[in-house]
mmCIF file of C-alpha atoms and ligand atoms in Angstrom:
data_model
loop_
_atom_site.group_PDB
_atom_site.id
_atom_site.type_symbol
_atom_site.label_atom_id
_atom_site.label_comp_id
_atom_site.label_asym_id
_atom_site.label_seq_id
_atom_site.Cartn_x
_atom_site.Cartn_y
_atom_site.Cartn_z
ATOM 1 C CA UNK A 262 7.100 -13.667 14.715
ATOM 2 C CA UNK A 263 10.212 -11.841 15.236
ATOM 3 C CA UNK A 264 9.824 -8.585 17.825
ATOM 4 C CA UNK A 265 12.430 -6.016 16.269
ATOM 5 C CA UNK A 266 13.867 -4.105 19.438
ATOM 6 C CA UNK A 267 14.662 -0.699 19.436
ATOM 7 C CA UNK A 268 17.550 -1.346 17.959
ATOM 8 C CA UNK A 269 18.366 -4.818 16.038
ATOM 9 C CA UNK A 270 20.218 -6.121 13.295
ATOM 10 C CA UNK A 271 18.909 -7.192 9.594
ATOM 11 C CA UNK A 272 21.135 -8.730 6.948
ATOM 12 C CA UNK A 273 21.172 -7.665 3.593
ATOM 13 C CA UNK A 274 19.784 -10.106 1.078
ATOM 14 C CA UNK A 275 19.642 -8.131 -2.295
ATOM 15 C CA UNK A 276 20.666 -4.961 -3.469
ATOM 16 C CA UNK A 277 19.166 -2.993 -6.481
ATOM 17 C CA UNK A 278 20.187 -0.164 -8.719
ATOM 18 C CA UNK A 279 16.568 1.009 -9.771
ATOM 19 C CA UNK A 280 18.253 4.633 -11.408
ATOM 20 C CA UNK A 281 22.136 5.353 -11.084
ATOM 21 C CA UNK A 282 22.123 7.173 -7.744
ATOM 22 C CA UNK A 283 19.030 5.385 -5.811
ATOM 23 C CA UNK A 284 20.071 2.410 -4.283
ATOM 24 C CA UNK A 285 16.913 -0.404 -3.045
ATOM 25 C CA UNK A 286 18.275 -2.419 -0.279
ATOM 26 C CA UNK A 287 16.398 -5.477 0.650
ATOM 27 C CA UNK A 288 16.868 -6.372 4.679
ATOM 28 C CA UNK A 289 16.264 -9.815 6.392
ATOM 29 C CA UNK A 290 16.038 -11.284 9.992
ATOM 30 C CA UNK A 291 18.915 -13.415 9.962
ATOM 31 C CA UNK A 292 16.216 -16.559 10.582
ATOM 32 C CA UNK A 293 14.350 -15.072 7.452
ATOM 33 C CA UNK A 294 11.127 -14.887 9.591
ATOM 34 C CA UNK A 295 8.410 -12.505 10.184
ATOM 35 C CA UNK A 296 9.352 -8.906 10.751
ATOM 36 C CA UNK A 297 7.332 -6.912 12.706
ATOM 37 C CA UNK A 298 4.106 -4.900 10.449
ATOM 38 C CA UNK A 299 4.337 -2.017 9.031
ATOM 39 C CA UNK A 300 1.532 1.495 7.763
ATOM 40 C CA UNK A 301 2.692 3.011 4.907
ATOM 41 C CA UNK A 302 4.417 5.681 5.496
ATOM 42 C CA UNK A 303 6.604 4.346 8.143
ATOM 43 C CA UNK A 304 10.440 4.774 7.690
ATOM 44 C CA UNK A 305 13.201 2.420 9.157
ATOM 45 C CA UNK A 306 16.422 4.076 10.899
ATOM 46 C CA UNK A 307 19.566 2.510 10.165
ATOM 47 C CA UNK A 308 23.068 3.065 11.404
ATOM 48 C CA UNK A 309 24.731 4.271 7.986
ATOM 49 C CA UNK A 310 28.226 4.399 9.252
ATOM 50 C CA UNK A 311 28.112 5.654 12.611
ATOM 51 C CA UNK A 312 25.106 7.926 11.389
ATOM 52 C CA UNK A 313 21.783 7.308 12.051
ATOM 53 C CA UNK A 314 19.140 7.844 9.503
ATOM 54 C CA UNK A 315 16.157 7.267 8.667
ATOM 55 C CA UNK A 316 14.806 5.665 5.422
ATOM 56 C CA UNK A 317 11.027 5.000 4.346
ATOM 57 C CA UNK A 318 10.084 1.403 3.499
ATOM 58 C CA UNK A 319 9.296 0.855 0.269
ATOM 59 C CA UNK A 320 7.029 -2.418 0.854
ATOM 60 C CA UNK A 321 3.453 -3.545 1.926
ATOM 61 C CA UNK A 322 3.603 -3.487 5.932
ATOM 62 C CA UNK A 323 1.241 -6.601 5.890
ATOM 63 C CA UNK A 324 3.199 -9.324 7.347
ATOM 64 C CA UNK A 325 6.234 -8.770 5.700
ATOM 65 C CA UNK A 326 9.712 -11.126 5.843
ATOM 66 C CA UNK A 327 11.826 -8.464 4.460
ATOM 67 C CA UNK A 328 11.982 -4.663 4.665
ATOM 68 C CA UNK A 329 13.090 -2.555 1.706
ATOM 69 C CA UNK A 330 14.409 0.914 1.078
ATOM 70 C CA UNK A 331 16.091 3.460 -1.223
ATOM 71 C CA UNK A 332 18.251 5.487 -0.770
ATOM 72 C CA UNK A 333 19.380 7.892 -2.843
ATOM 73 C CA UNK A 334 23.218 9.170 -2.346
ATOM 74 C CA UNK A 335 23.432 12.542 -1.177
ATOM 75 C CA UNK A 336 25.554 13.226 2.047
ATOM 76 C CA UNK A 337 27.706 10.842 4.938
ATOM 77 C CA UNK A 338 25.581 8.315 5.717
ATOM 78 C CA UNK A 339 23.671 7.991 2.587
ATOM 79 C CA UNK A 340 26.713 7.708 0.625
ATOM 80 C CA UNK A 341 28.351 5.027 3.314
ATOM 81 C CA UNK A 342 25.533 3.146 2.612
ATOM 82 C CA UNK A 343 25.653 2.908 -0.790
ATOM 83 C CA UNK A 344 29.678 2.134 -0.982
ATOM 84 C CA UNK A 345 29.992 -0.263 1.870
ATOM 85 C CA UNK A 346 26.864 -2.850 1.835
ATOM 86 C CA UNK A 347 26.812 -6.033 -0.201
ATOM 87 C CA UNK A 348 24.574 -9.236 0.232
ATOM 88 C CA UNK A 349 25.264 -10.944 3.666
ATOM 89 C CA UNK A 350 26.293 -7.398 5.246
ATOM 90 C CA UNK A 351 24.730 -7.150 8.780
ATOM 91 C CA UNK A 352 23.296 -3.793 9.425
ATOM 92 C CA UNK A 353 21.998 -2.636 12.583
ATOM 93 C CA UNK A 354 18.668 -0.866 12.488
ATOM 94 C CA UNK A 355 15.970 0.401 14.547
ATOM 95 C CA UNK A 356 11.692 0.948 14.202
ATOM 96 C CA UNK A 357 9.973 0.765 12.055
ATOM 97 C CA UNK A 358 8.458 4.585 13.160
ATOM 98 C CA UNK A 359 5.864 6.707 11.262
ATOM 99 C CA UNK A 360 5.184 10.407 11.242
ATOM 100 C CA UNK A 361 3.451 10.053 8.235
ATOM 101 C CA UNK A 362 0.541 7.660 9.053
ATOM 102 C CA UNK A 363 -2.583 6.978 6.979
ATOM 103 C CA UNK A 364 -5.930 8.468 7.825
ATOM 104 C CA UNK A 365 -7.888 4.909 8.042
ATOM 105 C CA UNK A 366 -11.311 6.227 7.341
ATOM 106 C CA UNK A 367 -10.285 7.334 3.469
ATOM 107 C CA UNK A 368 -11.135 4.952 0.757
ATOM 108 C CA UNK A 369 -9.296 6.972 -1.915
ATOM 109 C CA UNK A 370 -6.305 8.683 -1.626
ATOM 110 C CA UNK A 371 -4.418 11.043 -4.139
ATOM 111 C CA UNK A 372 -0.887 10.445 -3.922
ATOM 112 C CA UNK A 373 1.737 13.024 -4.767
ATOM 113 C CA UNK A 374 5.108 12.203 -4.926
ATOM 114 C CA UNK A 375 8.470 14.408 -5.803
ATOM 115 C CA UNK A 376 12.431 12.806 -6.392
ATOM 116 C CA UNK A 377 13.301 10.365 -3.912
ATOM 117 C CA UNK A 378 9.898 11.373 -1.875
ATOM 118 C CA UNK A 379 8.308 8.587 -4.287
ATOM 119 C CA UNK A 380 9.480 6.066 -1.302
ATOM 120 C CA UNK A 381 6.414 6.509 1.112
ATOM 121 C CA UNK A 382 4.345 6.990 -1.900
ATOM 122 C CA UNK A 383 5.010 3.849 -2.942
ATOM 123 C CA UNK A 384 4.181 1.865 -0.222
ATOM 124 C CA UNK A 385 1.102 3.994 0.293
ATOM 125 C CA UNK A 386 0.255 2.458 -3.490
ATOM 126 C CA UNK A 387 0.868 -0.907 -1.953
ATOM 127 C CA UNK A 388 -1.391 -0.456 0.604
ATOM 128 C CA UNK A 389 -4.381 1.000 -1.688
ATOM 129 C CA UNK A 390 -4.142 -1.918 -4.139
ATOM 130 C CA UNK A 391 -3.723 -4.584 -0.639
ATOM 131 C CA UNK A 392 -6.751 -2.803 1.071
ATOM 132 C CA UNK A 393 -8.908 -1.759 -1.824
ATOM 133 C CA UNK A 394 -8.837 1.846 -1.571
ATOM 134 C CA UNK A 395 -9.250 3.604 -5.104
ATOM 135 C CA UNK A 396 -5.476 5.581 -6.106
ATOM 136 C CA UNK A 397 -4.624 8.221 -8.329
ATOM 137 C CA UNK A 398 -0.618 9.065 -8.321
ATOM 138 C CA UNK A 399 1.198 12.345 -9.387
ATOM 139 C CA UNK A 400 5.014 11.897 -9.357
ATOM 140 C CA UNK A 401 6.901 14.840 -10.184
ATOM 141 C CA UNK A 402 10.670 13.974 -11.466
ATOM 142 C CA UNK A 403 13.521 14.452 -13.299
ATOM 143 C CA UNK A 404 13.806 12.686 -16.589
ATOM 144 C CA UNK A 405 16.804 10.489 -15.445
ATOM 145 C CA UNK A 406 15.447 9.969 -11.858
ATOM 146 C CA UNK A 407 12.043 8.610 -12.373
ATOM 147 C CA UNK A 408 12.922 5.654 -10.212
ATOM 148 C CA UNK A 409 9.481 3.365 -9.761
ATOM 149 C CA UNK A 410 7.331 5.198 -12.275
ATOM 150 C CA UNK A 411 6.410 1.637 -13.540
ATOM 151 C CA UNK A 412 5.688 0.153 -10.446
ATOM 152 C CA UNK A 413 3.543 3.540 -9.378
ATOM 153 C CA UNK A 414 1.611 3.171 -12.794
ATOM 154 C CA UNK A 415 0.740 -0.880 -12.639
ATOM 155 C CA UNK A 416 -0.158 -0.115 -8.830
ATOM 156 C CA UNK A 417 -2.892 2.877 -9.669
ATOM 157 C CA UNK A 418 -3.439 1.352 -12.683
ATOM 158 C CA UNK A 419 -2.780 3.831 -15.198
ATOM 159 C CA UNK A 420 -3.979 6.483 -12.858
ATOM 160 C CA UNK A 421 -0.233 8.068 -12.606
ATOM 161 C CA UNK A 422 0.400 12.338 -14.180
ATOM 162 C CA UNK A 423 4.403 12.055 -14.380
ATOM 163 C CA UNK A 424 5.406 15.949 -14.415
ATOM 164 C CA UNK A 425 8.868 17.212 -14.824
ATOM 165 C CA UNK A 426 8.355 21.324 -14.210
ATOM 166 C CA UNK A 427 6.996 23.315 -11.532
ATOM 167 C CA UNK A 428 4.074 24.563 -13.877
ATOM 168 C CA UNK A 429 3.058 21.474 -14.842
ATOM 169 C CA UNK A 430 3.041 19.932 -11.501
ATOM 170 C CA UNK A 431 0.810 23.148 -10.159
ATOM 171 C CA UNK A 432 -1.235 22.318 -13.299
ATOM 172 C CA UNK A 433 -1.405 18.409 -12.211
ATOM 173 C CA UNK A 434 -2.416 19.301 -8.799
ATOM 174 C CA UNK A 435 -4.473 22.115 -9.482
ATOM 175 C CA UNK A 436 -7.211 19.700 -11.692
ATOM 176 C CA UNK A 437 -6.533 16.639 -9.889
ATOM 177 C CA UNK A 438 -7.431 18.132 -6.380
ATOM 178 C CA UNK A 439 -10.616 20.013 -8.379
ATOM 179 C CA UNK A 440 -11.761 16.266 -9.588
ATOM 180 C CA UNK A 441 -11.715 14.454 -6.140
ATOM 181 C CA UNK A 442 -14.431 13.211 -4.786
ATOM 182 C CA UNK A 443 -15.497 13.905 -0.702
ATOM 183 C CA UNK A 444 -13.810 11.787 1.601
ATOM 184 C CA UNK A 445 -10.424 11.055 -0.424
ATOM 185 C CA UNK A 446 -7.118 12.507 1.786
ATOM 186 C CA UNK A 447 -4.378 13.532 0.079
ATOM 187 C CA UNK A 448 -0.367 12.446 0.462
ATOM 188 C CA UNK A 449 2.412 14.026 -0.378
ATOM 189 C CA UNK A 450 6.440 13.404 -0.179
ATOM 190 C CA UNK A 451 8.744 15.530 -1.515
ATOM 191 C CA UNK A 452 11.199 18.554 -1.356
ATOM 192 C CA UNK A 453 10.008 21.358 0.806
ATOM 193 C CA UNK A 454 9.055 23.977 -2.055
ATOM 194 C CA UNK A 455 6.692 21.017 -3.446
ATOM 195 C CA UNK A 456 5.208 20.370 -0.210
ATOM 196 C CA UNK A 457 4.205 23.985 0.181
ATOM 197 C CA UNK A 458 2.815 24.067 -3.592
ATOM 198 C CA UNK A 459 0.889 20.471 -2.436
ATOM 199 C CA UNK A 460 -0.853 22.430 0.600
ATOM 200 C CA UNK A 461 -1.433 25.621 -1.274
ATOM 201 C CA UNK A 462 -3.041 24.659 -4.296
ATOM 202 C CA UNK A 463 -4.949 22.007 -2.033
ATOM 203 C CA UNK A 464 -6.168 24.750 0.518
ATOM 204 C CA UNK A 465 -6.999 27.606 -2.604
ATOM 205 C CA UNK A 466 -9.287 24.602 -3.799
ATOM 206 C CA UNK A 467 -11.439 24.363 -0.202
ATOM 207 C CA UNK A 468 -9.687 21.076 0.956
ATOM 208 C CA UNK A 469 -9.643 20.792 4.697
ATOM 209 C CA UNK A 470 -6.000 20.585 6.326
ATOM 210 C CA UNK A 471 -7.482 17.182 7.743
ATOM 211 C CA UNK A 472 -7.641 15.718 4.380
ATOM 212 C CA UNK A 473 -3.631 16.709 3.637
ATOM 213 C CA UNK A 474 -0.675 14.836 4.999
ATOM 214 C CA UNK A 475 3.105 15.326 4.494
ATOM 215 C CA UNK A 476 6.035 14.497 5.529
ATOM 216 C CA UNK A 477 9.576 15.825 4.059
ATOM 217 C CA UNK A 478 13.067 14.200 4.509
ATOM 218 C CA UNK A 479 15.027 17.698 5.726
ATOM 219 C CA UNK A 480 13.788 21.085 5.831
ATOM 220 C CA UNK A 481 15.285 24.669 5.715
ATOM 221 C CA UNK A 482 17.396 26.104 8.385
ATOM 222 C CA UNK A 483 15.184 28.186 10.961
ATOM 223 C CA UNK A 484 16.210 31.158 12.504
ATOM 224 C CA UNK A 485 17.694 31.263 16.142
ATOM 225 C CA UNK A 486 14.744 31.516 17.805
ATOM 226 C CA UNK A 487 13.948 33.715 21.500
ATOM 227 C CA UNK A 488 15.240 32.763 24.362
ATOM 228 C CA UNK A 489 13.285 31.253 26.977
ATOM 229 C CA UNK A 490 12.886 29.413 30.565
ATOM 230 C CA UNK A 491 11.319 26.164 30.925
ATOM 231 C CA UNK A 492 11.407 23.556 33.889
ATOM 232 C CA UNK A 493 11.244 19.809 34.219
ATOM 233 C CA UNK A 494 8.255 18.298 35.958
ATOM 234 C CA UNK A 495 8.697 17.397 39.075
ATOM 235 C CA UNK A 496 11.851 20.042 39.907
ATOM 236 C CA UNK A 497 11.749 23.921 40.128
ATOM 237 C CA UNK A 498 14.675 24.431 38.756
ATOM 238 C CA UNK A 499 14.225 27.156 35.873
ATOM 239 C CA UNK A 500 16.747 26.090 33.230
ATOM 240 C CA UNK A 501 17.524 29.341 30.221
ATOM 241 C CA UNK A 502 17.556 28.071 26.427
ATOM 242 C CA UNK A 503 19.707 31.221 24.871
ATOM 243 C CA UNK A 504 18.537 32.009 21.107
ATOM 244 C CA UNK A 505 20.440 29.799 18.913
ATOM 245 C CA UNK A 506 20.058 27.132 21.031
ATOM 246 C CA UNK A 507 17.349 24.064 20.956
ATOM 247 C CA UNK A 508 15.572 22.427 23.855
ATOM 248 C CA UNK A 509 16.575 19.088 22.677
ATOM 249 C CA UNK A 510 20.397 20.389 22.986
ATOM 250 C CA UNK A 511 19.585 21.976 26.393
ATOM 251 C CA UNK A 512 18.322 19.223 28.062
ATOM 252 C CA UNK A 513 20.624 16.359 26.240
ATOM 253 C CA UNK A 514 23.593 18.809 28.576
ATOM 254 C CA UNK A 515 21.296 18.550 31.539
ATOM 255 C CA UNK A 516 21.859 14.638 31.256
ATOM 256 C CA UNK A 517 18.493 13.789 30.387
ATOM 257 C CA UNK A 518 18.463 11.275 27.164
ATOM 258 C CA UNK A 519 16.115 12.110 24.569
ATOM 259 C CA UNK A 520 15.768 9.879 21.686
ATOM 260 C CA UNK A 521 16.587 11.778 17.978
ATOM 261 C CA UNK A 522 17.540 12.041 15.056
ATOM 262 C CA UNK A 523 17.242 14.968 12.254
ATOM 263 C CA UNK A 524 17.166 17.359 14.181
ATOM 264 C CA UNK A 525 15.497 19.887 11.725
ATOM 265 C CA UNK A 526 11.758 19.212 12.510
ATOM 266 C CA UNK A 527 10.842 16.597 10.566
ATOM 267 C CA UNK A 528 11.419 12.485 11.924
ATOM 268 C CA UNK A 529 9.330 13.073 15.105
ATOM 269 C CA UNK A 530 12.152 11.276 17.537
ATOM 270 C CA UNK A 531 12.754 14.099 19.685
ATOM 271 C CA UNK A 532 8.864 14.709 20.948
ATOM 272 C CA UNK A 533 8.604 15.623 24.322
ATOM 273 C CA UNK A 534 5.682 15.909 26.639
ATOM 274 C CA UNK A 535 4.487 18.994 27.623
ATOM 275 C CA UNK A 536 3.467 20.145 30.901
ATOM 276 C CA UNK A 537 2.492 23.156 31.174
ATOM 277 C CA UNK A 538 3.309 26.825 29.594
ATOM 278 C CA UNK A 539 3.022 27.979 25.766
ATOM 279 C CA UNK A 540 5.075 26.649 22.935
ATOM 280 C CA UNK A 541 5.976 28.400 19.294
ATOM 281 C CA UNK A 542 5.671 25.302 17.259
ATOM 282 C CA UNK A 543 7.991 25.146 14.435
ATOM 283 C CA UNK A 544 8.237 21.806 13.285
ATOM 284 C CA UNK A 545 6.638 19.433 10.451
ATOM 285 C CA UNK A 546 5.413 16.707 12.536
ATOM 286 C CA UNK A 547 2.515 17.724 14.188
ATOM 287 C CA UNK A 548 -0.521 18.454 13.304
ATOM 288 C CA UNK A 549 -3.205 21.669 14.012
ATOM 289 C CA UNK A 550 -5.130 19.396 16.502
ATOM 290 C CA UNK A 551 -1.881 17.998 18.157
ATOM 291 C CA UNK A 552 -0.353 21.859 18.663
ATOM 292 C CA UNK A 553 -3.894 22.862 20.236
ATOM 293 C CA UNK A 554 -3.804 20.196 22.217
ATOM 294 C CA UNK A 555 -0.506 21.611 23.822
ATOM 295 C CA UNK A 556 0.551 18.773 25.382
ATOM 296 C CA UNK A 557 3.611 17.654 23.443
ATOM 297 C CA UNK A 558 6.209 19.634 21.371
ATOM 298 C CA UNK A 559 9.196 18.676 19.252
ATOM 299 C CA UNK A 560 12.268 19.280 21.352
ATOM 300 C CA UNK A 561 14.858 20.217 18.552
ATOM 301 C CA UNK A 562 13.094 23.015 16.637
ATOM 302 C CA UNK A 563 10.292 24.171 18.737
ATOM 303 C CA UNK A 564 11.327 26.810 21.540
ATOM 304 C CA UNK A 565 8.998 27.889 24.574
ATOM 305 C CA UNK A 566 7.142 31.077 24.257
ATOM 306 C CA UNK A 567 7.162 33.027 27.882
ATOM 307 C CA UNK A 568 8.859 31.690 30.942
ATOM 308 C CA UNK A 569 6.324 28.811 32.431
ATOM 309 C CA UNK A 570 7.202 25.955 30.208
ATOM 310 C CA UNK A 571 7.021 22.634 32.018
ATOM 311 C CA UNK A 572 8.492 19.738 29.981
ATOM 312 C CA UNK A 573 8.553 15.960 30.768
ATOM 313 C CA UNK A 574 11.243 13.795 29.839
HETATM 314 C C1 LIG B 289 11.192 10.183 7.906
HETATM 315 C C2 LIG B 289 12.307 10.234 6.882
HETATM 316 C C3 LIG B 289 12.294 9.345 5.823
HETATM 317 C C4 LIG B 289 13.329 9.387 4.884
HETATM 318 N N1 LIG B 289 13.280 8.517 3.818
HETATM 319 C C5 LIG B 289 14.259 8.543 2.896
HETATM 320 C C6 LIG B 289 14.240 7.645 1.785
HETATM 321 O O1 LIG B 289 13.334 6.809 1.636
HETATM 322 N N2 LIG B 289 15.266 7.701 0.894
HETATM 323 C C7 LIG B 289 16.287 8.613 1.025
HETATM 324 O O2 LIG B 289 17.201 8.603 0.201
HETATM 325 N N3 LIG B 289 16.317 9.495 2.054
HETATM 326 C C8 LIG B 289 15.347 9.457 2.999
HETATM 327 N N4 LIG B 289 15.390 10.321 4.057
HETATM 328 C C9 LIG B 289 16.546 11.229 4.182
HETATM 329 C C10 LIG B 289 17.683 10.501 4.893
HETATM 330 O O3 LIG B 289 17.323 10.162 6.228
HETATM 331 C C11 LIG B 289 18.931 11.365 4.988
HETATM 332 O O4 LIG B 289 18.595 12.618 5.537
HETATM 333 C C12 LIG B 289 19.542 11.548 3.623
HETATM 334 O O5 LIG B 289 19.968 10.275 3.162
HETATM 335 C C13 LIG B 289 20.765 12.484 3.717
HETATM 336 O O6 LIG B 289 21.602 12.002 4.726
HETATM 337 P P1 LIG B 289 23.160 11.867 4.494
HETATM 338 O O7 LIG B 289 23.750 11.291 5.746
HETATM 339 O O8 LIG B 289 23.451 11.153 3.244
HETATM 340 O O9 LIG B 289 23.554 13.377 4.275
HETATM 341 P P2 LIG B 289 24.175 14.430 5.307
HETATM 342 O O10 LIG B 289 25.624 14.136 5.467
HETATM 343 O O11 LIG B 289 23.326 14.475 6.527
HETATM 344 O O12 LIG B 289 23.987 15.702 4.436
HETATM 345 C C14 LIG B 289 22.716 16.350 4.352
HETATM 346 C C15 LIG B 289 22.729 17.202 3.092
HETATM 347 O O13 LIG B 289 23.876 18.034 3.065
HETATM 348 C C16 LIG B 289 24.423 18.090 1.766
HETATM 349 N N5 LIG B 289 25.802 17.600 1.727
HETATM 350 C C17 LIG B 289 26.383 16.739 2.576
HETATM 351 N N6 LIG B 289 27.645 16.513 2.241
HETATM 352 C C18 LIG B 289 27.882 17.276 1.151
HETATM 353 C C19 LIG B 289 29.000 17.486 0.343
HETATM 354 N N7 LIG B 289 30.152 16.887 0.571
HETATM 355 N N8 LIG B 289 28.861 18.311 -0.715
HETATM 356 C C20 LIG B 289 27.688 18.934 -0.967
HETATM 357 N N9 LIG B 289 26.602 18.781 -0.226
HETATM 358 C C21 LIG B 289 26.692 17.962 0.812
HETATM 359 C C22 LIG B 289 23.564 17.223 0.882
HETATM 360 O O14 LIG B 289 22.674 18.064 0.179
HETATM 361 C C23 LIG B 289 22.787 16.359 1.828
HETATM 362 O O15 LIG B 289 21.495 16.129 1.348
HETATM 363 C C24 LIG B 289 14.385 10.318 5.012
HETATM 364 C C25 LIG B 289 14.395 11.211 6.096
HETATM 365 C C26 LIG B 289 13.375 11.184 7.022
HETATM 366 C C27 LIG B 289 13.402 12.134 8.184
HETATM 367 S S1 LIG B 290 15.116 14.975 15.868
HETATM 368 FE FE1 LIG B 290 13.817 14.716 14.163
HETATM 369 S S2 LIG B 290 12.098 15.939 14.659
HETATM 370 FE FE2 LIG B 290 13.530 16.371 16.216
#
């Protein structure tokens, strides 16, 4: 089996147009072996031109010999993507990374999907059909962008609500989350405004924030934040973050290298352990038990709240 570094190189293989501005890119080890496995949910990073982002994979992490993902053109590196890979194009890519993992203990899930957030989706469909687990899918889309609709149907079989308007997808939600029985969790992947309709509608029904997971591919500018003091283990130096400025930024100019990525709170690269002191969490990687736990933060949105924040890195 191949080990995929931290940061290796996949050749293309095959390259599909599933609607006219999602692109499906099909990625090989260039020995056509075993890549490493994959939980749906996971996302792969890829260099798109000097940019690094990340994309989910589309496939069943079970032993896989190729990884697949879609992209759908939008900015830089999504669009450099699309114009400058063909088959045989080596790409250079690193993961695979989740921040959208499955909760193993449900054996039914209710999958909720919205534009190009159908890609974890999907391969959460793959793994409910490879693993048994009963699946019911809403997809909420445009009517020219309802790229995989087919393949979400055959996998749920028949169980998929395809909504194109905010009203109907509260209306989707709103019975489908009624009908579920105890024990199913509930995913969801879309734009932000859908992903706070998801976790309303869910938590005005009496479902438990266990039972929801999300994850969403950029999120809305925050405000500057307060400034604060923090300190790195092991040195007393107190170090000032001014408002406007993030941790991650702070400490990248202090010479310390921490991994990331979006930088807006949502890919999980730029986690830090934490020490010591109080943190205003303000990302959408972590969950309510992780934040009380108060022993890790994520360094690019989240800002220390007082002056005794002890960070390790
Ligand atoms: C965990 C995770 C999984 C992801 N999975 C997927 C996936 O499966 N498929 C997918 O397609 N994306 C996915 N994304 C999003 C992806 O990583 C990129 O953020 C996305 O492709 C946009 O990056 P970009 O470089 O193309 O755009 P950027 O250049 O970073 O631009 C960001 C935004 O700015 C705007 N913008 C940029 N340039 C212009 C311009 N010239 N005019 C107008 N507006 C502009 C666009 O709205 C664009 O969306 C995922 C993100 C995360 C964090
Ligand atoms: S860089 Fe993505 S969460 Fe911080």
């Amino acid at each position: 089996m191949n080990t995929l570094t931290r940061v290796d190189r996949l050749i293309v293989t095959r390259i599909e147009r599933p609607t006219t501005r999602v692109c499906e890119i099909h990625l090989q080890a260039a020995d056509g072996g075993e890549l490493p496995a994959f939980a749906p949910g996971s996302n792969l990073q890829i260099n798109a031109g000097g940019k690094w982002n990340a994309y989910s994979l589309t496939g069943l992490g079970v032993r896989p010999r190729e990884y697949v993902i879609s992209v759908l053109r939008q900015g830089t590196g999504s669009s450099w993507l699309h114009e400058h890979l063909g088959i045989g194009t080596s790409v250079e890519v690193a993961g695979p990374e989740n921040a959208f993992a499955p909760d193993l203990r449900a054996r039914r899930v209710l999958l909720v999907a919205g534009g190009i957030g159908v890609t974890p989706i999907l391969s959460y469909a793959r793994a409910a059909r490879f693993w048994g687990w009963e699946a019911e899918a809403i997809y909420s889309h445009s009517a020219a962008e309802g790229a995989y609709a087919d393949e979400l149907r055959e996998l749920t079989d028949g169980a998929l609500i395809e909504v194109e308007h905010r009203d109907q997808l509260t209306a989707a939600m709103t019975d489908r989350f009624q009908n579920q029985p105890l024990g199913t969790s509930a995913y969801a992947c879309g734009p932000e405004g859908m992903i706070d309709l998801f976790t309303s509608v869910a938590v005005a029904q009496g479902w438990p924030t266990q039972r929801l997971h999300s994850e969403r591919f950029s999120a809305a500018e925050l405000d500057p934040g307060d400034p604060f003091d923090f300190r790195v283990a092991g040195d007393d130096t107190l170090h000032h973050v001014p408002a406007g400025t993030s941790l991650l930024d702070r400490l990248i100019e202090l010479g310390h290298d921490v991994p990331y990525m979006c930088r807006q709170g949502v890919c999980g690269r730029c986690l830090i352990s934490v020490e010591g002191g109080a943190v205003t969490h303000r990302d959408f990687v972590l969950d309510e038990r992780e934040r009380a736990a108060n022993d890790c933060m994520i360094s690019c949105v989240s800002r220390g709240s007082g002056d005794g924040l002890e960070v390790v890195v």
